[in-house]
Coordinates of C-alpha atoms and ligand atoms in Angstrom, one line a residue:
M473 CA -62.8 -73.3 34.6
A474 CA -62.4 -72.4 31.0
L475 CA -63.1 -68.7 30.1
I476 CA -63.9 -67.2 26.7
G477 CA -62.6 -63.8 25.7
P478 CA -63.8 -62.1 22.5
S479 CA -60.9 -60.8 20.4
M480 CA -62.1 -57.2 19.8
M481 CA -59.9 -56.6 16.8
C482 CA -62.4 -59.0 15.1
A483 CA -65.5 -57.0 16.1
D484 CA -67.5 -54.5 14.1
W485 CA -65.7 -51.3 15.0
G486 CA -68.6 -49.3 13.8
N487 CA -70.8 -51.0 16.4
L488 CA -68.7 -51.7 19.4
K489 CA -71.1 -50.6 22.1
E490 CA -73.9 -52.8 20.9
S491 CA -71.4 -55.7 20.3
I492 CA -70.2 -55.5 23.9
R493 CA -73.7 -55.4 25.2
Q494 CA -74.6 -58.5 23.2
L495 CA -71.4 -60.3 24.1
D496 CA -72.0 -59.5 27.8
R497 CA -75.5 -61.0 27.6
G498 CA -74.2 -64.0 25.8
G499 CA -71.7 -64.7 28.6
A500 CA -68.3 -63.4 27.5
D501 CA -65.9 -63.7 30.5
F502 CA -63.3 -61.1 29.4
Y503 CA -62.5 -58.9 26.5
H504 CA -59.2 -59.3 24.6
F505 CA -57.7 -56.3 23.0
D506 CA -54.7 -56.7 20.6
I507 CA -52.7 -53.5 20.7
M508 CA -50.4 -53.3 17.7
D509 CA -47.7 -50.6 17.0
G510 CA -46.9 -51.4 13.3
N511 CA -43.4 -52.2 14.6
F512 CA -43.5 -55.4 16.7
V513 CA -46.1 -56.6 14.3
P514 CA -46.9 -55.1 10.8
N515 CA -50.3 -53.9 11.8
F516 CA -52.1 -51.3 13.8
T517 CA -55.3 -51.6 15.9
M518 CA -56.6 -49.6 18.8
G519 CA -55.3 -47.3 21.6
P520 CA -56.1 -46.2 25.2
D521 CA -58.8 -43.6 24.3
L522 CA -60.9 -46.3 22.6
L523 CA -60.4 -48.5 25.6
R524 CA -61.5 -45.7 27.9
T525 CA -64.7 -45.3 25.9
L526 CA -65.5 -49.0 25.9
R527 CA -64.8 -49.3 29.6
A528 CA -68.1 -47.8 30.4
Y529 CA -70.0 -50.5 28.6
T530 CA -69.1 -53.6 30.7
D531 CA -67.6 -54.6 34.1
K532 CA -65.9 -57.7 32.6
P533 CA -62.1 -57.8 32.7
F534 CA -60.2 -56.0 29.8
D535 CA -57.2 -58.1 28.8
I536 CA -54.7 -56.0 26.9
H537 CA -52.3 -57.9 24.7
L538 CA -49.4 -55.5 24.0
M539 CA -48.0 -56.5 20.7
V540 CA -45.6 -53.6 20.8
E541 CA -41.9 -52.8 21.3
E542 CA -40.8 -51.4 24.7
P543 CA -44.2 -52.2 26.3
E544 CA -43.2 -50.6 29.6
R545 CA -43.9 -47.3 28.0
Y546 CA -47.6 -48.1 27.8
I547 CA -48.5 -50.0 30.9
D548 CA -49.6 -47.0 33.0
M549 CA -51.4 -45.6 30.0
F550 CA -53.6 -48.7 29.6
A551 CA -53.9 -49.2 33.3
D552 CA -55.3 -45.7 33.6
A553 CA -57.7 -46.4 30.6
G554 CA -59.3 -49.3 32.5
A555 CA -57.2 -52.5 31.8
N556 CA -57.5 -55.4 34.3
W557 CA -54.9 -57.7 32.7
I558 CA -51.9 -56.8 30.6
S559 CA -49.6 -59.2 28.7
V560 CA -46.3 -58.2 27.2
H561 CA -44.3 -60.1 24.6
A562 CA -41.1 -61.8 25.9
E563 CA -39.6 -61.2 22.4
S564 CA -40.2 -57.4 22.4
K565 CA -37.5 -54.9 23.4
T566 CA -38.2 -55.0 27.1
H567 CA -37.0 -55.8 30.6
L568 CA -39.5 -58.5 31.0
Q569 CA -39.2 -59.0 34.8
R570 CA -39.5 -55.3 35.4
A571 CA -42.5 -55.0 33.1
L572 CA -44.3 -57.7 35.0
Q573 CA -43.5 -56.0 38.3
Q574 CA -44.8 -52.8 36.9
I575 CA -48.1 -54.4 35.8
R576 CA -48.6 -56.1 39.2
G577 CA -47.6 -52.8 40.8
R578 CA -50.7 -51.3 39.3
G579 CA -52.8 -54.1 40.8
L580 CA -53.4 -55.8 37.4
K581 CA -52.8 -59.4 36.3
A582 CA -49.5 -59.7 34.6
G583 CA -49.1 -61.9 31.5
V584 CA -46.2 -63.0 29.3
A585 CA -47.1 -63.6 25.6
L586 CA -45.0 -65.9 23.5
N587 CA -44.9 -66.1 19.7
P588 CA -45.2 -69.6 18.3
S589 CA -41.5 -70.2 17.7
T590 CA -40.4 -68.8 21.1
P591 CA -39.3 -71.5 23.6
L592 CA -40.9 -71.8 27.0
S593 CA -37.4 -71.3 28.5
F594 CA -38.1 -67.6 28.2
L595 CA -40.4 -68.1 31.2
E596 CA -37.9 -69.8 33.4
Y597 CA -37.1 -66.8 35.7
V598 CA -40.4 -65.0 35.5
I599 CA -43.0 -67.8 35.8
D600 CA -43.2 -67.1 39.5
V601 CA -44.3 -63.5 38.9
T602 CA -46.7 -64.3 36.0
D603 CA -50.4 -64.6 36.3
Y604 CA -51.0 -65.9 32.8
V605 CA -49.1 -67.0 29.8
C606 CA -50.6 -66.0 26.4
L607 CA -49.4 -68.7 23.9
M608 CA -49.8 -67.3 20.3
T609 CA -51.2 -70.2 18.3
V610 CA -50.8 -68.3 15.0
N611 CA -48.1 -65.8 14.1
P612 CA -49.2 -62.4 15.6
G613 CA -50.6 -59.5 13.8
F614 CA -53.7 -60.6 11.9
A615 CA -57.0 -62.4 12.4
G616 CA -58.1 -65.2 10.2
Q617 CA -54.8 -67.2 10.2
T618 CA -54.4 -71.0 10.6
F619 CA -53.6 -72.7 13.9
I620 CA -50.1 -74.0 14.1
P621 CA -50.4 -77.7 15.1
S622 CA -47.1 -77.9 17.1
M623 CA -48.8 -75.4 19.6
Y624 CA -50.8 -78.3 21.1
R625 CA -47.5 -79.8 22.4
K626 CA -46.3 -76.4 23.5
I627 CA -49.5 -76.0 25.6
S628 CA -49.0 -79.4 27.4
D629 CA -45.2 -78.6 27.8
L630 CA -46.2 -75.4 29.5
R631 CA -48.7 -77.2 31.8
E632 CA -45.8 -79.5 32.8
M633 CA -43.5 -76.6 33.4
I634 CA -46.2 -74.9 35.6
Q635 CA -46.7 -78.1 37.6
A636 CA -43.0 -78.7 38.0
N637 CA -42.5 -75.1 39.4
G638 CA -45.5 -75.4 41.8
V639 CA -47.0 -72.1 40.4
H640 CA -50.5 -71.4 39.0
P641 CA -50.5 -69.1 36.0
E642 CA -53.4 -69.5 33.6
I643 CA -52.7 -70.7 30.1
Q644 CA -54.3 -68.4 27.5
V645 CA -54.3 -69.4 23.8
D646 CA -54.7 -66.8 21.1
G647 CA -55.2 -67.3 17.3
N648 CA -57.6 -69.5 15.2
I649 CA -59.2 -70.9 18.4
S650 CA -61.9 -72.7 16.3
F651 CA -64.5 -75.3 17.3
E652 CA -62.1 -77.9 16.0
A653 CA -59.2 -76.6 18.1
I654 CA -61.1 -75.9 21.4
P655 CA -61.5 -79.5 22.7
Q656 CA -57.8 -80.1 22.0
V657 CA -56.4 -76.9 23.5
L658 CA -58.5 -77.6 26.6
E659 CA -57.3 -81.2 26.8
H660 CA -53.6 -80.0 26.6
G661 CA -54.2 -77.5 29.5
A662 CA -55.4 -74.2 28.2
S663 CA -58.1 -72.4 30.3
W664 CA -58.4 -68.9 28.8
L665 CA -59.6 -68.9 25.1
V666 CA -59.2 -65.8 22.9
C667 CA -62.1 -66.1 20.4
G668 CA -62.1 -64.2 17.1
T669 CA -63.3 -64.9 13.6
S670 CA -62.8 -68.6 14.0
S671 CA -65.4 -69.3 16.6
L672 CA -67.3 -66.1 17.6
F673 CA -67.5 -63.2 15.1
R674 CA -69.3 -65.2 12.5
S675 CA -72.9 -63.8 12.8
D676 CA -74.7 -60.6 13.7
N677 CA -76.2 -62.2 16.7
L678 CA -73.3 -62.0 19.1
E679 CA -75.4 -62.8 22.1
Q680 CA -76.4 -66.2 20.6
A681 CA -72.9 -66.8 19.2
A682 CA -71.3 -66.2 22.7
S683 CA -73.9 -68.3 24.4
E684 CA -73.5 -71.2 22.0
L685 CA -69.7 -71.0 22.3
K686 CA -69.8 -71.0 26.0
S687 CA -72.0 -74.1 26.0
F688 CA -69.7 -75.8 23.6
V689 CA -66.6 -75.0 25.7
A690 CA -68.4 -76.2 28.9
T691 CA -69.3 -79.5 27.2
A692 CA -65.8 -79.9 25.8
R693 CA -64.4 -79.3 29.3
K694 CA -66.5 -82.0 30.8
M695 CA -65.4 -84.5 28.1
I696 CA -61.7 -84.2 29.3
Ligands
DX5_924 C1 -53.9 -62.5 16.1 C2 -54.8 -62.0 17.2 C3 -55.9 -63.0 17.6 C4 -56.9 -63.2 16.5 C5 -58.0 -64.1 16.9 O1 -52.7 -61.7 16.0 O2 -53.9 -62.0 18.4 O3 -56.6 -62.4 18.7 O4 -57.4 -62.0 16.1 O5 -58.9 -64.2 15.9 P1 -59.0 -65.5 14.9 O6 -60.0 -66.4 15.5 O7 -59.4 -64.9 13.6 O8 -57.6 -66.0 14.8
ZN925 ZN1 -54.1 -61.3 21.2

């Protein structure tokens, strides 16, 4: 089952309540929040107080992508604000296995995020305690970038690693997930799609955009 998750850093921040209402009606499956600290990536976005406000507008899962150094410091903060899934970067200053245990300890899905150049070997001793792997398909920090073609092979390599280990984490892809890329990332094994300016936030009618995107993904999935 392929899921679509609006990347909320791409939304109209002056109209988030209405945007979420429209996206919910259009069939969004989860909401992806890129949390940036200006240190792990050279950008800033949103914090737990905004998340707490938005939590009241939908029951769909909130997926928190911690693009920060020392993410353990923030897991409880975002869990308390209403997160359902939290991913942390294997490249950040962190004790990765302990961070994943901490996320699961709060009853949330635990994810590992990998930058494009980071090898899958970083997952070797934590794949068994990972609920999803967020493969960055652009370099992290900004929307509107270009998909890195070698990430197609990385997705299928990860699918093979998952099968070889007899585990079942979802494969999430994040960055320039366009209508051109979607059939290919699905074919290579991705199931959770982070959708930003490339495929979703391109019109004011987000309900229609989400609904059309959902149909496109369902059709692409059937063609595999
Ligand atoms: C990049 C972010 C992505 C991005 C997706 O650092 O993690 O979520 O905003 O949006 P587009 O489709 O513009 O790449
Ligand atoms: Zn992200």
